[in-house]
Amino acid sequence: MPDRAHQLISDILERVHAAIVENDVTYEEYERAKQWFIDVGAAGEWPLFGDVFIEHVVEEQAFKDRDGSQGTILGPFHLPDAPHLDAPYELPHRPDEPGDMTVVTGRVTDADGTPLAGANLDVWQCDASGAYSSFMPGPPEGNLRGQVRTDDEGRYEFRTVVPGPYTIPLDGPTGLMTAAAGWSPWRPAHIHLIVGAEGHEDLVTQLFIGSSDYLESDVASAVKPELLVHPKPSETEPGLLAFSYDFALAPARSPATA
Ligand code: MBD
Ligand code: FE
């Protein structure tokens, strides 16, 4: 689609040029920016930069008219092949995993509220200290990643640990840019999910812990009020927290062909 490419590339560059003119950008600043581009690439932080500062607008634009539950950004830390777990579901974790254990329950339905049996929830999160397995030192491979299914009534239930807030790397180029701009580098505590069922559009979303710091200042601008959850002491399982969340999936946009 050359017209589309021409339109987008021209528009983005014109806006950069206008910002240079309006702010009277100097050669020193241009050279600093060039070195920063190089540094972001060398640090492997382009996915982080994109998902923190750009993805939220793409998500809001792409799904503004979609039926069903709210989604939010995917982020850079999803791994596609997390294990399909068996009931009773519990995300894999260390024997001495720090943090509060919680039960997460709810229903997956279509946009009209009809329960979806055999729906899949691909769940991933950081640990209580903000570390994602496979991306940060600390947790072992596969920690706090797994896939869960709904039962015949569309219900799901799994156990996990309440995640902590997360900060982007402070000493990398994305963190240095964030500090230079005077912004907080933190994301509030959240659990990522991709909820999927046959004939329905995948819902990429996050559930935000309602008691977390940084809900009002998420560096990735991904919090939506509909996505807050409030873990409370479980009424049936002493020592555990519990919360509930129901997901409604929009119909697939086009019929499957393969
Ligand atoms: C995260 O944990 C995250 O979810 C996103 C979107 C960006 C950076 C870190
Ligand atoms: Fe995250």
Tab-separated table of C-alpha atoms and ligand atoms in Angstrom:
chain	number	residue	atom	x	y	z
A	1	MET	CA	0.000	0.000	0.000
A	2	PRO	CA	2.409	2.745	-1.145
A	3	ASP	CA	-0.175	5.518	-0.638
A	4	ARG	CA	-0.620	4.483	2.975
A	5	ALA	CA	3.147	4.356	3.557
A	6	HIS	CA	3.590	7.750	1.882
A	7	GLN	CA	0.826	9.288	3.970
A	8	LEU	CA	2.084	7.940	7.306
A	9	ILE	CA	5.787	8.569	6.765
A	10	SER	CA	5.166	12.107	5.457
A	11	ASP	CA	2.828	12.958	8.313
A	12	ILE	CA	5.141	11.698	11.069
A	13	LEU	CA	8.218	13.427	9.618
A	14	GLU	CA	6.339	16.702	9.083
A	15	ARG	CA	5.350	16.663	12.762
A	16	VAL	CA	8.954	16.035	13.835
A	17	HIS	CA	10.122	18.870	11.582
A	18	ALA	CA	7.485	21.195	13.048
A	19	ALA	CA	8.593	20.334	16.619
A	20	ILE	CA	12.196	21.176	15.677
A	21	VAL	CA	11.164	24.544	14.255
A	22	GLU	CA	8.782	25.446	17.085
A	23	ASN	CA	11.361	24.522	19.758
A	24	ASP	CA	14.399	25.902	17.922
A	25	VAL	CA	16.250	22.586	18.314
A	26	THR	CA	20.052	22.944	18.276
A	27	TYR	CA	22.732	20.808	16.622
A	28	GLU	CA	23.851	19.647	20.087
A	29	GLU	CA	20.334	18.399	20.773
A	30	TYR	CA	20.149	16.682	17.386
A	31	GLU	CA	23.447	14.875	18.054
A	32	ARG	CA	22.197	13.839	21.511
A	33	ALA	CA	19.024	12.433	19.954
A	34	LYS	CA	21.024	10.484	17.354
A	35	GLN	CA	23.201	8.934	20.068
A	36	TRP	CA	20.031	8.089	22.041
A	37	PHE	CA	18.582	6.226	19.019
A	38	ILE	CA	21.810	4.224	18.852
A	39	ASP	CA	21.710	3.535	22.612
A	40	VAL	CA	18.086	2.326	22.538
A	41	GLY	CA	18.948	-0.153	19.795
A	42	ALA	CA	22.150	-1.333	21.503
A	43	ALA	CA	20.213	-1.920	24.751
A	44	GLY	CA	17.453	-3.821	22.911
A	45	GLU	CA	14.917	-1.342	24.300
A	46	TRP	CA	12.923	-0.473	21.152
A	47	PRO	CA	10.111	-2.908	22.111
A	48	LEU	CA	10.051	-1.430	25.626
A	49	PHE	CA	10.034	2.140	24.317
A	50	GLY	CA	7.266	1.422	21.811
A	51	ASP	CA	5.016	-0.439	24.213
A	52	VAL	CA	5.467	2.112	27.014
A	53	PHE	CA	5.056	5.339	25.037
A	54	ILE	CA	3.153	4.481	21.855
A	55	GLU	CA	1.123	1.252	22.128
A	56	HIS	CA	-1.647	2.687	24.335
A	57	VAL	CA	-2.824	5.036	21.586
A	58	VAL	CA	-2.836	2.225	19.007
A	59	GLU	CA	-4.877	0.067	21.409
A	60	GLU	CA	-7.411	2.806	22.154
A	61	GLN	CA	-7.782	3.631	18.460
A	62	ALA	CA	-7.994	0.007	17.264
A	63	PHE	CA	-10.651	-1.067	19.782
A	64	LYS	CA	-12.639	2.097	20.487
A	65	ASP	CA	-15.847	0.601	19.036
A	66	ARG	CA	-15.381	-3.038	20.080
A	67	ASP	CA	-18.050	-4.824	22.118
A	68	GLY	CA	-17.179	-6.680	25.305
A	69	SER	CA	-14.619	-6.062	28.034
A	70	GLN	CA	-11.971	-3.379	27.882
A	71	GLY	CA	-8.526	-4.363	26.688
A	72	THR	CA	-5.244	-2.582	27.177
A	73	ILE	CA	-1.673	-2.890	25.900
A	74	LEU	CA	0.187	-6.177	25.392
A	75	GLY	CA	3.572	-4.842	26.513
A	76	PRO	CA	7.005	-6.351	25.855
A	77	PHE	CA	7.006	-9.319	28.270
A	78	HIS	CA	4.527	-11.844	26.814
A	79	LEU	CA	5.965	-15.241	25.826
A	80	PRO	CA	3.677	-17.121	23.403
A	81	ASP	CA	4.225	-20.704	24.575
A	82	ALA	CA	3.437	-20.670	28.293
A	83	PRO	CA	2.389	-24.124	29.533
A	84	HIS	CA	-1.270	-25.186	29.472
A	85	LEU	CA	-1.858	-25.909	33.159
A	86	ASP	CA	-4.179	-28.498	34.719
A	87	ALA	CA	-6.918	-27.881	37.296
A	88	PRO	CA	-6.755	-26.892	40.098
A	89	TYR	CA	-4.951	-24.042	38.363
A	90	GLU	CA	-2.018	-22.231	39.951
A	91	LEU	CA	0.573	-20.181	38.053
A	92	PRO	CA	4.011	-21.823	38.399
A	93	HIS	CA	6.065	-20.153	41.123
A	94	ARG	CA	8.987	-20.729	43.465
A	95	PRO	CA	8.310	-22.761	46.640
A	96	ASP	CA	9.142	-19.662	48.699
A	97	GLU	CA	7.533	-17.166	46.288
A	98	PRO	CA	7.341	-13.814	48.130
A	99	GLY	CA	4.025	-11.968	48.318
A	100	ASP	CA	0.357	-12.567	49.100
A	101	MET	CA	-1.350	-15.544	47.433
A	102	THR	CA	-4.695	-14.768	45.836
A	103	VAL	CA	-7.486	-16.730	44.192
A	104	VAL	CA	-8.734	-15.227	40.922
A	105	THR	CA	-12.182	-16.314	39.738
A	106	GLY	CA	-14.709	-15.241	37.152
A	107	ARG	CA	-16.529	-16.044	33.965
A	108	VAL	CA	-15.750	-15.712	30.291
A	109	THR	CA	-18.809	-14.919	28.160
A	110	ASP	CA	-19.563	-13.575	24.706
A	111	ALA	CA	-20.585	-9.929	24.366
A	112	ASP	CA	-24.226	-10.897	25.117
A	113	GLY	CA	-23.351	-12.702	28.355
A	114	THR	CA	-23.558	-16.290	27.068
A	115	PRO	CA	-20.905	-18.351	28.948
A	116	LEU	CA	-17.978	-19.651	26.875
A	117	ALA	CA	-16.864	-23.150	27.884
A	118	GLY	CA	-13.272	-24.083	27.074
A	119	ALA	CA	-12.107	-20.471	26.735
A	120	ASN	CA	-8.368	-19.950	27.278
A	121	LEU	CA	-6.715	-17.443	29.609
A	122	ASP	CA	-3.011	-16.900	28.917
A	123	VAL	CA	-1.757	-15.216	32.098
A	124	TRP	CA	1.610	-13.592	32.878
A	125	GLN	CA	2.842	-11.199	35.538
A	126	CYS	CA	5.879	-10.027	37.444
A	127	ASP	CA	6.638	-11.200	40.978
A	128	ALA	CA	6.121	-9.202	44.166
A	129	SER	CA	9.393	-7.335	43.533
A	130	GLY	CA	8.456	-6.348	39.968
A	131	ALA	CA	10.575	-8.950	38.085
A	132	TYR	CA	9.265	-10.774	34.967
A	133	SER	CA	10.734	-14.250	34.361
A	134	SER	CA	12.954	-14.545	31.232
A	135	PHE	CA	13.469	-10.757	31.126
A	136	MET	CA	14.963	-9.899	34.515
A	137	PRO	CA	17.337	-11.623	36.911
A	138	GLY	CA	15.707	-13.340	39.900
A	139	PRO	CA	12.724	-15.482	38.955
A	140	PRO	CA	13.368	-18.857	37.252
A	141	GLU	CA	12.258	-19.490	33.681
A	142	GLY	CA	8.470	-19.865	33.422
A	143	ASN	CA	7.794	-18.188	36.760
A	144	LEU	CA	4.250	-16.755	36.970
A	145	ARG	CA	3.294	-17.679	33.385
A	146	GLY	CA	0.638	-20.199	32.385
A	147	GLN	CA	-2.607	-20.898	30.538
A	148	VAL	CA	-5.919	-21.694	32.216
A	149	ARG	CA	-9.258	-22.961	30.766
A	150	THR	CA	-12.874	-22.230	31.605
A	151	ASP	CA	-15.182	-25.085	32.639
A	152	ASP	CA	-18.520	-26.102	31.080
A	153	GLU	CA	-20.192	-23.018	32.565
A	154	GLY	CA	-17.499	-20.633	31.358
A	155	ARG	CA	-16.026	-20.294	34.844
A	156	TYR	CA	-12.323	-20.060	35.584
A	157	GLU	CA	-10.320	-20.134	38.799
A	158	PHE	CA	-6.593	-19.880	39.399
A	159	ARG	CA	-4.169	-19.036	42.168
A	160	THR	CA	-1.232	-16.720	41.927
A	161	VAL	CA	0.764	-14.240	43.934
A	162	VAL	CA	-0.189	-10.554	43.969
A	163	PRO	CA	2.374	-8.794	41.738
A	164	GLY	CA	4.256	-5.695	42.817
A	165	PRO	CA	4.618	-2.458	40.881
A	166	TYR	CA	7.227	-2.468	38.108
A	167	THR	CA	9.779	0.144	37.093
A	168	ILE	CA	11.297	0.315	33.633
A	169	PRO	CA	15.129	-0.015	33.805
A	170	LEU	CA	16.289	3.273	35.321
A	171	ASP	CA	19.809	3.273	33.846
A	172	GLY	CA	18.853	2.295	30.269
A	173	PRO	CA	18.124	4.852	27.537
A	174	THR	CA	14.325	4.606	27.986
A	175	GLY	CA	14.642	5.206	31.739
A	176	LEU	CA	17.088	8.085	31.203
A	177	MET	CA	14.701	9.679	28.695
A	178	THR	CA	11.824	9.248	31.160
A	179	ALA	CA	13.839	10.907	33.953
A	180	ALA	CA	14.930	13.719	31.604
A	181	ALA	CA	11.264	14.387	30.836
A	182	GLY	CA	10.465	14.468	34.559
A	183	TRP	CA	8.106	11.472	34.456
A	184	SER	CA	7.698	8.616	36.934
A	185	PRO	CA	9.226	5.340	35.620
A	186	TRP	CA	6.675	3.133	37.411
A	187	ARG	CA	3.808	0.930	36.286
A	188	PRO	CA	1.159	0.078	38.908
A	189	ALA	CA	0.845	-3.614	39.929
A	190	HIS	CA	-0.945	-5.565	37.175
A	191	ILE	CA	-1.655	-9.051	35.840
A	192	HIS	CA	-1.578	-9.550	32.049
A	193	LEU	CA	-4.100	-11.769	30.243
A	194	ILE	CA	-4.979	-12.779	26.724
A	195	VAL	CA	-8.475	-14.262	26.855
A	196	GLY	CA	-9.467	-16.284	23.780
A	197	ALA	CA	-12.300	-18.536	22.614
A	198	GLU	CA	-13.222	-20.040	19.283
A	199	GLY	CA	-15.176	-17.636	17.083
A	200	HIS	CA	-14.221	-14.657	19.256
A	201	GLU	CA	-11.634	-11.941	19.100
A	202	ASP	CA	-8.706	-12.353	21.511
A	203	LEU	CA	-8.912	-9.888	24.386
A	204	VAL	CA	-5.480	-8.552	25.359
A	205	THR	CA	-5.857	-6.896	28.733
A	206	GLN	CA	-4.444	-6.285	32.223
A	207	LEU	CA	-6.034	-6.282	35.674
A	208	PHE	CA	-4.704	-3.566	37.963
A	209	ILE	CA	-4.436	-4.086	41.727
A	210	GLY	CA	-6.687	-1.361	43.141
A	211	SER	CA	-4.477	-0.738	46.194
A	212	SER	CA	-1.288	-0.265	44.144
A	213	ASP	CA	0.754	2.908	43.986
A	214	TYR	CA	1.157	4.611	40.589
A	215	LEU	CA	-2.401	3.969	39.292
A	216	GLU	CA	-2.603	7.690	38.456
A	217	SER	CA	0.858	7.913	36.902
A	218	ASP	CA	1.390	4.699	34.883
A	219	VAL	CA	4.425	5.374	32.674
A	220	ALA	CA	2.714	3.253	29.973
A	221	SER	CA	-0.655	5.121	30.222
A	222	ALA	CA	-2.492	1.766	30.167
A	223	VAL	CA	-4.786	1.980	33.223
A	224	LYS	CA	-8.553	2.062	32.598
A	225	PRO	CA	-11.062	2.347	35.468
A	226	GLU	CA	-12.882	-0.789	34.229
A	227	LEU	CA	-9.713	-2.848	34.813
A	228	LEU	CA	-9.256	-2.274	38.572
A	229	VAL	CA	-9.588	-5.279	40.914
A	230	HIS	CA	-9.652	-5.355	44.708
A	231	PRO	CA	-8.197	-8.475	46.367
A	232	LYS	CA	-9.823	-9.057	49.779
A	233	PRO	CA	-9.325	-11.858	52.353
A	234	SER	CA	-11.013	-14.991	50.974
A	235	GLU	CA	-14.253	-15.982	52.727
A	236	THR	CA	-13.639	-19.687	52.088
A	237	GLU	CA	-9.856	-20.101	52.143
A	238	PRO	CA	-8.091	-18.745	55.234
A	239	GLY	CA	-4.813	-16.972	54.549
A	240	LEU	CA	-5.590	-16.306	50.885
A	241	LEU	CA	-6.837	-13.193	49.169
A	242	ALA	CA	-9.515	-13.417	46.474
A	243	PHE	CA	-11.024	-11.324	43.713
A	244	SER	CA	-13.299	-11.870	40.744
A	245	TYR	CA	-13.366	-10.540	37.186
A	246	ASP	CA	-15.649	-11.418	34.266
A	247	PHE	CA	-14.453	-11.138	30.660
A	248	ALA	CA	-16.806	-10.600	27.699
A	249	LEU	CA	-15.391	-11.318	24.241
A	250	ALA	CA	-16.393	-9.626	20.985
A	251	PRO	CA	-17.217	-11.868	18.007
A	252	ALA	CA	-14.361	-12.609	15.593
A	253	ARG	CA	-14.175	-9.900	12.913
A	254	SER	CA	-14.114	-12.264	9.951
A	255	PRO	CA	-15.033	-15.948	9.748
A	256	ALA	CA	-12.099	-18.329	10.120
A	257	THR	CA	-10.903	-19.573	6.735
A	258	ALA	CA	-8.387	-22.233	7.760
B	1	MBD	C1	5.453	-3.823	31.628
B	1	MBD	O1	5.323	-4.687	32.636
B	1	MBD	C2	4.415	-3.656	30.828
B	1	MBD	O2	3.315	-4.379	31.085
B	1	MBD	C3	4.449	-2.762	29.775
B	1	MBD	C4	3.274	-2.547	28.930
B	1	MBD	C5	5.586	-2.019	29.542
B	1	MBD	C6	6.665	-2.187	30.346
B	1	MBD	C7	6.594	-3.087	31.381
B	2	FE	FE	3.567	-5.744	32.627
